[in-house]
């Protein structure tokens, strides 16, 4: 790995603004000019090495007891293999390699004669492309190879990916040197990589919602079916009841989670004893880290018909001598039970969010209000709550993006998948899961996920637009 000294104006000019007379400034200027020649050379070398790596074996297959290798160029132009029995279609994805090499070469010229910043951006873009294409190729390798036997990925993609990472490092250094990025930006890179791999690359799977999925052909080569999967989703006579449950529960959860979160956050902030405050935070946060499987058994221990604590201990304590209540067969109780469990489990997280916002409020405001004779309730009403408004808006907008989603553990595991409770506990996620288990139709599940995402995105945009219209300072974007 090659590192270069960072040249800044401060190295050439002293604090009084006078030119350095001992020759140090001239030496650094010569070093700067040297870098102007070295970095373009490195960019050209990266382009050359990357093009050479395309000739390395990317994949293999076995035909008549013989192992055969295929390079990136074979995939780019397509090839007939296995004695003509398998036809590898040209993979347009590999044209991005050529674009990456062009970006590196162009960046070398731009860096040498024009804009260092533009060269850094082009180098990082080319590096990101060169690192991402092998990952996508390996992800779809079995689909690309079709009916070939004993296939496998070789070392070619990893070499290309290595050069892509080197290009990213070089591009970052160029932008760091011209003050576009700084060292702290490095902290963002791991999270950004995780976000791209975990959230953005899987978004390509949305095509499954519009295809009749054939496992032998793969997701991208399966035939298109238009909106048939969405039609199948809405053919269920209970779909509107399911959507009502999903949205209704989420609206209640949003309201109660924020109300209780604000209340508990304020109470924790007013605690005099720091020990009491920390112990309370730990106890309130504990349900958040408990698995939904454990929560489901805790609820079952409370509401079980024959062995539950309520039927066997609490009700007799109040003089109830009737038959045991079949909670898992009675619908009317579960909207309240599920709401209580959801608020109880999420209270710790929400209260800590609001507590951190309250701690950030200037204490001088409270002291001034106290001097003016404001009681604690008036301080909360006129200082705390107005200054919590930005936090409330952000949390509500983010929650609206998930209003078509539901917590699978809450609605499936906590209810023990009781069929008698479906009318009040079946949400969209649970319905899709049950349908997939019965029909093995993953396309319908993809259609439901696409519908959830589209509705959530639209609600976020609508809510943010409304907030920006009336209070632009508190809009999310």
Tab-separated table of C-alpha atoms in Angstrom:
chain	number	residue	atom	x	y	z
A	1	UNK	CA	0.000	0.000	0.000
A	2	UNK	CA	1.375	3.432	-0.941
A	3	UNK	CA	0.783	6.498	1.232
A	4	UNK	CA	1.699	10.075	0.429
A	5	UNK	CA	2.354	13.007	2.755
A	6	UNK	CA	-0.526	15.441	2.923
A	7	UNK	CA	0.401	18.891	1.538
A	8	UNK	CA	-1.535	21.839	2.886
A	9	UNK	CA	-1.195	25.590	2.664
A	10	UNK	CA	-0.137	25.640	6.308
A	11	UNK	CA	2.937	23.593	5.405
A	12	UNK	CA	4.055	26.219	2.888
A	13	UNK	CA	3.072	29.407	4.724
A	14	UNK	CA	3.742	30.142	8.378
A	15	UNK	CA	1.262	31.636	10.843
A	16	UNK	CA	2.216	35.232	9.959
A	17	UNK	CA	1.407	34.627	6.303
A	18	UNK	CA	5.072	34.962	5.243
A	19	UNK	CA	6.723	32.560	2.847
A	20	UNK	CA	8.999	30.011	4.431
A	21	UNK	CA	12.604	31.059	3.727
A	22	UNK	CA	14.488	27.978	4.891
A	23	UNK	CA	13.656	25.918	1.822
A	24	UNK	CA	10.973	23.728	3.428
A	25	UNK	CA	8.200	25.305	1.359
A	26	UNK	CA	10.100	24.685	-1.866
A	27	UNK	CA	10.722	21.057	-0.923
A	28	UNK	CA	7.044	20.470	-0.211
A	29	UNK	CA	6.044	22.113	-3.470
A	30	UNK	CA	8.392	19.747	-5.285
A	31	UNK	CA	6.799	16.839	-3.404
A	32	UNK	CA	3.381	18.119	-4.431
A	33	UNK	CA	4.429	18.230	-8.090
A	34	UNK	CA	5.850	14.735	-7.785
A	35	UNK	CA	2.488	13.473	-6.538
A	36	UNK	CA	0.805	15.126	-9.507
A	37	UNK	CA	2.832	12.729	-11.668
A	38	UNK	CA	2.676	9.625	-9.471
A	39	UNK	CA	-1.083	9.492	-8.812
A	40	UNK	CA	-2.099	9.599	-12.514
A	41	UNK	CA	0.400	6.795	-13.134
A	42	UNK	CA	-1.251	4.743	-10.373
A	43	UNK	CA	-4.671	5.365	-11.905
A	44	UNK	CA	-3.466	4.153	-15.296
A	45	UNK	CA	-1.861	1.096	-13.674
A	46	UNK	CA	-5.138	0.288	-11.928
A	47	UNK	CA	-6.948	0.439	-15.264
A	48	UNK	CA	-4.346	-1.858	-16.875
A	49	UNK	CA	-4.292	-4.368	-14.011
A	50	UNK	CA	-8.083	-4.446	-13.944
A	51	UNK	CA	-8.286	-5.157	-17.661
A	52	UNK	CA	-5.701	-7.922	-17.223
A	53	UNK	CA	-7.742	-9.414	-14.374
A	54	UNK	CA	-10.651	-9.925	-16.812
A	55	UNK	CA	-8.583	-12.688	-18.450
A	56	UNK	CA	-8.261	-14.591	-15.180
A	57	UNK	CA	-10.633	-17.531	-14.643
A	58	UNK	CA	-13.922	-16.378	-13.150
A	59	UNK	CA	-15.853	-19.629	-13.212
A	60	UNK	CA	-15.486	-23.292	-13.990
A	61	UNK	CA	-17.610	-26.218	-15.116
A	62	UNK	CA	-17.070	-29.916	-15.744
A	63	UNK	CA	-17.846	-31.638	-19.025
A	64	UNK	CA	-16.950	-35.252	-19.784
A	65	UNK	CA	-14.636	-35.514	-16.777
A	66	UNK	CA	-12.729	-32.417	-17.892
A	67	UNK	CA	-12.671	-29.108	-16.008
A	68	UNK	CA	-12.985	-25.925	-18.078
A	69	UNK	CA	-12.475	-22.324	-17.055
A	70	UNK	CA	-14.253	-19.163	-18.198
A	71	UNK	CA	-12.905	-15.621	-17.980
A	72	UNK	CA	-14.787	-12.355	-17.643
A	73	UNK	CA	-14.443	-11.868	-21.396
A	74	UNK	CA	-16.243	-15.176	-21.995
A	75	UNK	CA	-19.150	-13.955	-19.898
A	76	UNK	CA	-19.093	-10.539	-21.554
A	77	UNK	CA	-19.454	-11.870	-25.107
A	78	UNK	CA	-21.278	-15.093	-24.293
A	79	UNK	CA	-20.137	-18.631	-25.012
A	80	UNK	CA	-21.484	-22.017	-26.000
A	81	UNK	CA	-20.159	-24.637	-23.563
A	82	UNK	CA	-20.545	-28.295	-22.583
A	83	UNK	CA	-20.494	-29.522	-26.158
A	84	UNK	CA	-23.201	-27.097	-27.206
A	85	UNK	CA	-25.682	-28.221	-24.567
A	86	UNK	CA	-25.397	-25.003	-22.522
A	87	UNK	CA	-25.493	-21.527	-23.977
A	88	UNK	CA	-24.069	-18.750	-21.772
A	89	UNK	CA	-25.756	-15.556	-22.862
A	90	UNK	CA	-23.717	-12.314	-23.002
A	91	UNK	CA	-23.686	-10.709	-19.580
A	92	UNK	CA	-24.180	-6.967	-19.959
A	93	UNK	CA	-23.158	-6.548	-16.348
A	94	UNK	CA	-19.521	-6.967	-17.369
A	95	UNK	CA	-19.631	-3.865	-19.564
A	96	UNK	CA	-19.404	-1.976	-16.281
A	97	UNK	CA	-15.822	-3.250	-16.013
A	98	UNK	CA	-14.988	-1.399	-19.211
A	99	UNK	CA	-16.660	1.728	-17.843
A	100	UNK	CA	-14.571	1.426	-14.643
A	101	UNK	CA	-11.341	1.171	-16.658
A	102	UNK	CA	-12.359	4.209	-18.718
A	103	UNK	CA	-13.074	6.144	-15.520
A	104	UNK	CA	-9.604	5.345	-14.161
A	105	UNK	CA	-7.901	6.426	-17.411
A	106	UNK	CA	-9.960	9.620	-17.652
A	107	UNK	CA	-9.293	10.376	-13.983
A	108	UNK	CA	-5.543	10.181	-14.665
A	109	UNK	CA	-5.791	12.843	-17.352
A	110	UNK	CA	-8.115	15.060	-15.346
A	111	UNK	CA	-5.914	14.783	-12.261
A	112	UNK	CA	-2.788	15.682	-14.229
A	113	UNK	CA	-4.122	18.664	-16.133
A	114	UNK	CA	-7.426	19.867	-14.672
A	115	UNK	CA	-9.395	19.006	-11.492
A	116	UNK	CA	-8.003	16.940	-8.641
A	117	UNK	CA	-11.432	16.747	-6.985
A	118	UNK	CA	-13.135	15.414	-10.128
A	119	UNK	CA	-10.350	12.850	-10.523
A	120	UNK	CA	-10.888	11.621	-6.967
A	121	UNK	CA	-14.630	11.253	-7.474
A	122	UNK	CA	-14.131	9.370	-10.757
A	123	UNK	CA	-11.553	7.063	-9.141
A	124	UNK	CA	-13.865	6.233	-6.233
A	125	UNK	CA	-16.799	5.662	-8.617
A	126	UNK	CA	-14.737	3.326	-10.788
A	127	UNK	CA	-13.496	1.481	-7.706
A	128	UNK	CA	-17.038	1.043	-6.381
A	129	UNK	CA	-18.164	-0.353	-9.745
A	130	UNK	CA	-15.173	-2.686	-9.995
A	131	UNK	CA	-15.771	-3.984	-6.458
A	132	UNK	CA	-19.542	-4.374	-6.824
A	133	UNK	CA	-19.716	-6.190	-10.186
A	134	UNK	CA	-17.867	-9.344	-8.980
A	135	UNK	CA	-20.171	-9.494	-5.951
A	136	UNK	CA	-23.271	-9.326	-8.162
A	137	UNK	CA	-21.745	-11.894	-10.533
A	138	UNK	CA	-21.076	-14.362	-7.713
A	139	UNK	CA	-24.569	-13.783	-6.335
A	140	UNK	CA	-26.105	-14.773	-9.693
A	141	UNK	CA	-23.460	-17.320	-10.676
A	142	UNK	CA	-25.696	-20.401	-10.669
A	143	UNK	CA	-28.301	-18.620	-12.795
A	144	UNK	CA	-25.668	-17.468	-15.295
A	145	UNK	CA	-24.199	-20.956	-15.688
A	146	UNK	CA	-27.606	-22.450	-16.482
A	147	UNK	CA	-27.483	-26.218	-16.855
A	148	UNK	CA	-23.714	-26.646	-16.627
A	149	UNK	CA	-22.561	-29.297	-14.166
A	150	UNK	CA	-20.211	-28.975	-11.191
A	151	UNK	CA	-19.797	-25.246	-11.558
A	152	UNK	CA	-17.826	-23.041	-9.209
A	153	UNK	CA	-16.439	-19.541	-8.743
A	154	UNK	CA	-12.660	-19.181	-9.138
A	155	UNK	CA	-10.214	-16.473	-8.087
A	156	UNK	CA	-10.790	-13.990	-10.926
A	157	UNK	CA	-13.646	-12.043	-9.259
A	158	UNK	CA	-11.635	-11.682	-6.060
A	159	UNK	CA	-8.646	-10.193	-7.907
A	160	UNK	CA	-10.851	-7.672	-9.687
A	161	UNK	CA	-12.560	-6.851	-6.412
A	162	UNK	CA	-9.133	-6.278	-4.818
A	163	UNK	CA	-8.211	-3.721	-7.470
A	164	UNK	CA	-11.587	-2.083	-6.983
A	165	UNK	CA	-10.879	-1.684	-3.258
A	166	UNK	CA	-7.436	-0.226	-4.056
A	167	UNK	CA	-9.115	2.291	-6.356
A	168	UNK	CA	-11.533	3.254	-3.583
A	169	UNK	CA	-8.596	3.852	-1.222
A	170	UNK	CA	-6.752	5.914	-3.829
A	171	UNK	CA	-9.863	7.954	-4.621
A	172	UNK	CA	-10.404	8.615	-0.932
A	173	UNK	CA	-6.824	9.772	-0.547
A	174	UNK	CA	-7.142	12.192	-3.474
A	175	UNK	CA	-10.332	13.686	-2.010
A	176	UNK	CA	-8.715	13.839	1.420
A	177	UNK	CA	-5.742	15.727	0.040
A	178	UNK	CA	-7.919	18.333	-1.673
A	179	UNK	CA	-9.955	18.786	1.545
A	180	UNK	CA	-13.160	17.272	0.174
A	181	UNK	CA	-13.064	14.427	2.720
A	182	UNK	CA	-11.394	14.083	6.088
A	183	UNK	CA	-10.231	11.236	8.309
A	184	UNK	CA	-13.524	11.108	10.195
A	185	UNK	CA	-15.289	10.185	6.947
A	186	UNK	CA	-13.549	6.827	7.162
A	187	UNK	CA	-15.905	6.014	10.042
A	188	UNK	CA	-18.844	6.234	7.646
A	189	UNK	CA	-17.432	3.731	5.163
A	190	UNK	CA	-18.181	0.464	7.101
A	191	UNK	CA	-21.774	1.555	7.728
A	192	UNK	CA	-22.139	2.645	4.109
A	193	UNK	CA	-20.830	-0.704	2.842
A	194	UNK	CA	-23.239	-2.552	5.145
A	195	UNK	CA	-26.115	-0.353	3.954
A	196	UNK	CA	-25.337	-1.043	0.294
A	197	UNK	CA	-24.942	-4.803	0.760
A	198	UNK	CA	-27.829	-5.321	3.170
A	199	UNK	CA	-30.356	-2.771	1.884
A	200	UNK	CA	-29.647	-1.653	-1.671
A	201	UNK	CA	-28.311	-4.711	-3.497
A	202	UNK	CA	-31.260	-6.902	-2.331
A	203	UNK	CA	-33.620	-4.278	-3.802
A	204	UNK	CA	-32.965	-5.878	-7.186
A	205	UNK	CA	-35.150	-8.740	-5.938
A	206	UNK	CA	-38.232	-6.547	-6.426
A	207	UNK	CA	-38.425	-7.970	-9.955
A	208	UNK	CA	-39.684	-11.226	-8.390
A	209	UNK	CA	-42.961	-9.416	-7.629
A	210	UNK	CA	-43.573	-9.091	-11.362
A	211	UNK	CA	-42.429	-12.571	-12.413
A	212	UNK	CA	-43.723	-16.106	-12.318
A	213	UNK	CA	-40.785	-17.481	-10.376
A	214	UNK	CA	-39.178	-20.587	-11.815
A	215	UNK	CA	-36.481	-21.960	-9.527
A	216	UNK	CA	-34.628	-23.712	-12.338
A	217	UNK	CA	-34.374	-20.493	-14.356
A	218	UNK	CA	-33.618	-18.158	-11.485
A	219	UNK	CA	-35.217	-14.881	-10.468
A	220	UNK	CA	-33.948	-12.747	-13.338
A	221	UNK	CA	-34.589	-15.264	-16.122
A	222	UNK	CA	-38.095	-16.268	-15.017
A	223	UNK	CA	-40.971	-15.137	-17.281
A	224	UNK	CA	-42.721	-11.831	-16.575
A	225	UNK	CA	-46.304	-11.995	-15.356
A	226	UNK	CA	-47.196	-8.331	-14.930
A	227	UNK	CA	-49.431	-7.611	-11.939
A	228	UNK	CA	-50.765	-11.160	-11.508
A	229	UNK	CA	-49.063	-11.554	-8.128
A	230	UNK	CA	-50.738	-8.386	-6.854
A	231	UNK	CA	-54.093	-9.622	-8.164
A	232	UNK	CA	-53.627	-12.882	-6.288
A	233	UNK	CA	-52.814	-10.892	-3.164
A	234	UNK	CA	-56.107	-8.985	-3.325
A	235	UNK	CA	-58.247	-11.980	-4.307
A	236	UNK	CA	-58.431	-13.061	-0.662
A	237	UNK	CA	-61.797	-12.014	0.755
A	238	UNK	CA	-60.142	-11.117	4.067
A	239	UNK	CA	-57.465	-8.844	2.581
A	240	UNK	CA	-59.167	-5.609	3.623
A	241	UNK	CA	-59.585	-6.922	7.165
A	242	UNK	CA	-55.888	-7.810	7.127
A	243	UNK	CA	-54.909	-4.333	5.918
A	244	UNK	CA	-57.212	-2.799	8.542
A	245	UNK	CA	-55.487	-4.795	11.269
A	246	UNK	CA	-52.039	-3.854	10.005
A	247	UNK	CA	-52.696	-0.119	9.754
A	248	UNK	CA	-54.940	0.068	12.824
A	249	UNK	CA	-52.467	-1.587	15.172
A	250	UNK	CA	-49.600	0.521	13.832
A	251	UNK	CA	-51.516	3.770	14.332
A	252	UNK	CA	-52.250	2.798	17.953
A	253	UNK	CA	-48.630	1.736	18.499
A	254	UNK	CA	-47.287	5.011	17.086
A	255	UNK	CA	-49.498	7.095	19.369
A	256	UNK	CA	-48.976	5.086	22.557
A	257	UNK	CA	-45.252	4.449	22.067
A	258	UNK	CA	-44.590	8.159	21.684
A	259	UNK	CA	-46.875	9.194	24.553
A	260	UNK	CA	-45.435	6.693	27.011
A	261	UNK	CA	-41.899	7.277	25.714
A	262	UNK	CA	-42.200	11.024	26.361
A	263	UNK	CA	-43.757	10.490	29.800
A	264	UNK	CA	-41.132	7.991	30.980
A	265	UNK	CA	-38.317	10.043	29.435
A	266	UNK	CA	-39.450	13.119	31.373
A	267	UNK	CA	-39.755	11.141	34.619
A	268	UNK	CA	-36.265	9.676	34.200
A	269	UNK	CA	-34.817	13.117	33.502
A	270	UNK	CA	-36.347	14.420	36.730
A	271	UNK	CA	-34.967	11.596	38.865
A	272	UNK	CA	-32.785	13.044	41.637
A	273	UNK	CA	-30.763	9.889	42.297
A	274	UNK	CA	-28.442	8.911	39.453
A	275	UNK	CA	-28.369	5.327	40.732
A	276	UNK	CA	-32.155	5.136	40.607
A	277	UNK	CA	-32.118	6.635	37.104
A	278	UNK	CA	-29.620	4.095	35.768
A	279	UNK	CA	-31.340	1.121	37.413
A	280	UNK	CA	-34.685	2.286	36.020
A	281	UNK	CA	-33.232	2.678	32.525
A	282	UNK	CA	-31.835	-0.853	32.664
A	283	UNK	CA	-35.096	-2.405	33.875
A	284	UNK	CA	-37.187	-0.499	31.329
A	285	UNK	CA	-34.823	-1.397	28.487
A	286	UNK	CA	-34.641	-5.089	29.430
A	287	UNK	CA	-37.823	-6.131	27.541
A	288	UNK	CA	-36.383	-4.598	24.368
A	289	UNK	CA	-33.562	-7.142	24.261
A	290	UNK	CA	-35.714	-10.173	25.106
A	291	UNK	CA	-36.482	-12.463	22.181
A	292	UNK	CA	-40.072	-12.584	20.942
A	293	UNK	CA	-40.004	-16.354	21.474
A	294	UNK	CA	-39.402	-15.800	25.202
A	295	UNK	CA	-42.060	-13.072	25.288
A	296	UNK	CA	-44.525	-15.475	23.636
A	297	UNK	CA	-43.963	-18.059	26.393
A	298	UNK	CA	-44.268	-15.371	29.066
A	299	UNK	CA	-47.642	-14.344	27.616
A	300	UNK	CA	-48.671	-17.994	27.394
A	301	UNK	CA	-47.753	-18.441	31.049
A	302	UNK	CA	-50.141	-15.612	31.886
A	303	UNK	CA	-53.088	-16.455	29.640
A	304	UNK	CA	-53.017	-20.222	29.215
A	305	UNK	CA	-56.471	-21.729	29.754
A	306	UNK	CA	-55.435	-24.539	32.101
A	307	UNK	CA	-52.108	-23.464	33.585
A	308	UNK	CA	-52.090	-19.700	33.148
A	309	UNK	CA	-51.426	-17.404	36.118
A	310	UNK	CA	-54.526	-15.306	35.463
A	311	UNK	CA	-56.934	-18.252	35.382
A	312	UNK	CA	-55.355	-20.093	38.299
A	313	UNK	CA	-54.247	-17.288	40.608
A	314	UNK	CA	-55.508	-13.813	39.777
A	315	UNK	CA	-59.176	-14.499	39.002
A	316	UNK	CA	-59.753	-16.752	42.061
A	317	UNK	CA	-58.114	-14.050	44.159
A	318	UNK	CA	-60.958	-11.711	43.196
A	319	UNK	CA	-63.601	-14.330	43.890
A	320	UNK	CA	-64.149	-15.552	40.326
A	321	UNK	CA	-65.288	-19.197	40.432
A	322	UNK	CA	-66.540	-19.675	36.870
A	323	UNK	CA	-64.909	-21.742	34.127
A	324	UNK	CA	-61.435	-20.856	33.008
A	325	UNK	CA	-61.344	-18.199	30.292
A	326	UNK	CA	-60.065	-19.530	26.961
A	327	UNK	CA	-57.981	-16.478	26.073
A	328	UNK	CA	-56.445	-18.151	23.016
A	329	UNK	CA	-59.923	-18.821	21.664
A	330	UNK	CA	-61.536	-15.468	22.484
A	331	UNK	CA	-60.910	-12.566	20.101
A	332	UNK	CA	-62.089	-9.620	22.187
A	333	UNK	CA	-59.153	-9.688	24.587
A	334	UNK	CA	-56.302	-9.707	22.083
A	335	UNK	CA	-56.321	-6.144	20.713
A	336	UNK	CA	-55.643	-5.025	24.295
A	337	UNK	CA	-53.158	-7.804	25.064
A	338	UNK	CA	-51.138	-7.188	21.896
A	339	UNK	CA	-51.157	-3.435	22.443
A	340	UNK	CA	-49.949	-3.832	26.036
A	341	UNK	CA	-47.171	-6.262	25.032
A	342	UNK	CA	-46.006	-4.032	22.146
A	343	UNK	CA	-45.878	-0.885	24.298
A	344	UNK	CA	-44.210	-2.747	27.182
A	345	UNK	CA	-41.499	-4.175	24.936
A	346	UNK	CA	-40.797	-0.924	23.070
A	347	UNK	CA	-41.019	1.429	26.046
A	348	UNK	CA	-37.322	1.247	26.924
A	349	UNK	CA	-36.104	2.215	23.470
A	350	UNK	CA	-38.587	5.073	23.021
A	351	UNK	CA	-38.006	6.507	26.497
A	352	UNK	CA	-34.225	6.539	26.030
A	353	UNK	CA	-34.593	8.364	22.700
A	354	UNK	CA	-36.667	11.069	24.365
A	355	UNK	CA	-34.457	11.113	27.468
A	356	UNK	CA	-31.403	11.838	25.319
A	357	UNK	CA	-33.281	14.723	23.676
A	358	UNK	CA	-34.337	16.130	27.048
A	359	UNK	CA	-30.782	15.945	28.382
A	360	UNK	CA	-29.683	18.036	25.391
A	361	UNK	CA	-31.997	20.927	26.346
A	362	UNK	CA	-30.180	23.939	27.786
A	363	UNK	CA	-30.604	23.817	31.583
A	364	UNK	CA	-30.490	27.631	31.739
A	365	UNK	CA	-34.008	27.661	30.293
A	366	UNK	CA	-35.316	25.696	33.279
A	367	UNK	CA	-33.402	27.855	35.735
A	368	UNK	CA	-34.845	31.029	34.219
A	369	UNK	CA	-38.344	29.549	34.330
A	370	UNK	CA	-37.856	28.531	37.972
A	371	UNK	CA	-36.764	32.059	38.891
A	372	UNK	CA	-39.878	33.409	37.153
A	373	UNK	CA	-42.021	31.165	39.343
A	374	UNK	CA	-42.903	28.382	36.894
A	375	UNK	CA	-43.845	25.086	38.472
A	376	UNK	CA	-42.409	21.799	37.229
A	377	UNK	CA	-45.551	21.105	35.172
A	378	UNK	CA	-45.357	24.506	33.508
A	379	UNK	CA	-41.667	23.942	32.725
A	380	UNK	CA	-42.567	20.652	31.063
A	381	UNK	CA	-45.447	22.222	29.156
A	382	UNK	CA	-43.663	25.366	27.943
A	383	UNK	CA	-40.045	24.171	27.617
A	384	UNK	CA	-39.693	20.378	27.419
A	385	UNK	CA	-42.603	19.492	25.155
A	386	UNK	CA	-42.034	22.273	22.559
A	387	UNK	CA	-38.342	21.385	22.301
A	388	UNK	CA	-39.196	17.686	21.885
A	389	UNK	CA	-41.281	18.458	18.811
A	390	UNK	CA	-38.448	17.826	16.280
A	391	UNK	CA	-37.753	14.411	17.830
A	392	UNK	CA	-41.443	13.492	17.810
A	393	UNK	CA	-41.788	14.528	14.153
A	394	UNK	CA	-38.782	12.487	13.057
A	395	UNK	CA	-39.912	9.360	14.936
A	396	UNK	CA	-43.479	9.639	13.629
A	397	UNK	CA	-42.342	10.123	10.021
A	398	UNK	CA	-40.008	7.120	10.272
A	399	UNK	CA	-42.796	5.046	11.829
A	400	UNK	CA	-45.171	5.972	9.004
A	401	UNK	CA	-42.735	4.351	6.594
A	402	UNK	CA	-43.446	1.004	8.307
A	403	UNK	CA	-47.171	1.423	8.738
A	404	UNK	CA	-47.876	-1.462	6.343
A	405	UNK	CA	-45.411	-3.703	8.166
A	406	UNK	CA	-46.022	-5.583	11.373
A	407	UNK	CA	-43.944	-7.351	13.983
A	408	UNK	CA	-44.068	-11.018	13.044
A	409	UNK	CA	-43.105	-12.185	16.528
A	410	UNK	CA	-45.909	-10.158	18.116
A	411	UNK	CA	-48.722	-11.277	15.834
A	412	UNK	CA	-47.636	-14.840	15.069
A	413	UNK	CA	-45.652	-16.192	18.008
A	414	UNK	CA	-47.351	-14.333	20.846
A	415	UNK	CA	-50.776	-15.547	19.694
A	416	UNK	CA	-49.452	-19.106	19.311
A	417	UNK	CA	-50.773	-19.035	15.715
A	418	UNK	CA	-54.297	-19.613	17.007
A	419	UNK	CA	-56.756	-19.853	14.112
A	420	UNK	CA	-59.622	-18.552	16.248
A	421	UNK	CA	-57.787	-15.238	16.599
A	422	UNK	CA	-57.098	-14.632	12.879
A	423	UNK	CA	-59.786	-11.937	12.439
A	424	UNK	CA	-58.094	-9.671	15.001
A	425	UNK	CA	-54.436	-10.800	14.801
A	426	UNK	CA	-53.745	-11.536	11.140
A	427	UNK	CA	-51.652	-8.785	9.587
A	428	UNK	CA	-50.087	-8.539	6.152
A	429	UNK	CA	-46.753	-10.091	7.153
A	430	UNK	CA	-48.430	-13.024	8.905
A	431	UNK	CA	-50.805	-13.568	5.978
A	432	UNK	CA	-47.926	-13.625	3.490
A	433	UNK	CA	-45.974	-16.064	5.656
A	434	UNK	CA	-48.913	-18.442	5.933
A	435	UNK	CA	-49.592	-18.209	2.196
A	436	UNK	CA	-45.966	-18.989	1.343
A	437	UNK	CA	-45.953	-21.971	3.693
A	438	UNK	CA	-49.096	-23.308	2.010
A	439	UNK	CA	-48.466	-22.454	-1.663
A	440	UNK	CA	-44.641	-21.974	-1.784
A	441	UNK	CA	-45.358	-18.888	-3.905
A	442	UNK	CA	-42.447	-16.549	-3.216
A	443	UNK	CA	-43.595	-14.165	-5.939
A	444	UNK	CA	-46.687	-13.304	-3.933
A	445	UNK	CA	-44.534	-12.571	-0.903
A	446	UNK	CA	-42.360	-10.288	-3.027
A	447	UNK	CA	-45.507	-8.516	-4.283
A	448	UNK	CA	-46.660	-7.923	-0.699
A	449	UNK	CA	-43.226	-6.596	0.289
A	450	UNK	CA	-43.221	-4.273	-2.738
A	451	UNK	CA	-46.685	-3.008	-1.787
A	452	UNK	CA	-45.529	-2.336	1.785
A	453	UNK	CA	-42.477	-0.434	0.575
A	454	UNK	CA	-44.391	1.679	-1.944
A	455	UNK	CA	-47.104	2.642	0.553
A	456	UNK	CA	-44.521	3.421	3.239
A	457	UNK	CA	-42.472	5.574	0.852
A	458	UNK	CA	-45.561	7.504	-0.272
A	459	UNK	CA	-46.649	8.135	3.335
A	460	UNK	CA	-43.192	9.425	4.285
A	461	UNK	CA	-43.189	11.814	1.320
A	462	UNK	CA	-46.722	13.044	2.057
A	463	UNK	CA	-46.045	13.536	5.781
A	464	UNK	CA	-42.747	15.304	5.171
A	465	UNK	CA	-44.313	17.578	2.527
A	466	UNK	CA	-47.110	18.542	4.920
A	467	UNK	CA	-44.645	19.264	7.729
A	468	UNK	CA	-42.383	21.263	5.422
A	469	UNK	CA	-45.364	23.378	4.394
A	470	UNK	CA	-46.369	24.315	7.953
A	471	UNK	CA	-43.038	24.060	9.796
A	472	UNK	CA	-40.092	23.792	7.409
A	473	UNK	CA	-37.501	23.813	10.211
A	474	UNK	CA	-38.704	20.446	11.516
A	475	UNK	CA	-39.097	18.665	8.154
A	476	UNK	CA	-37.057	15.506	7.690
A	477	UNK	CA	-35.730	16.691	4.317
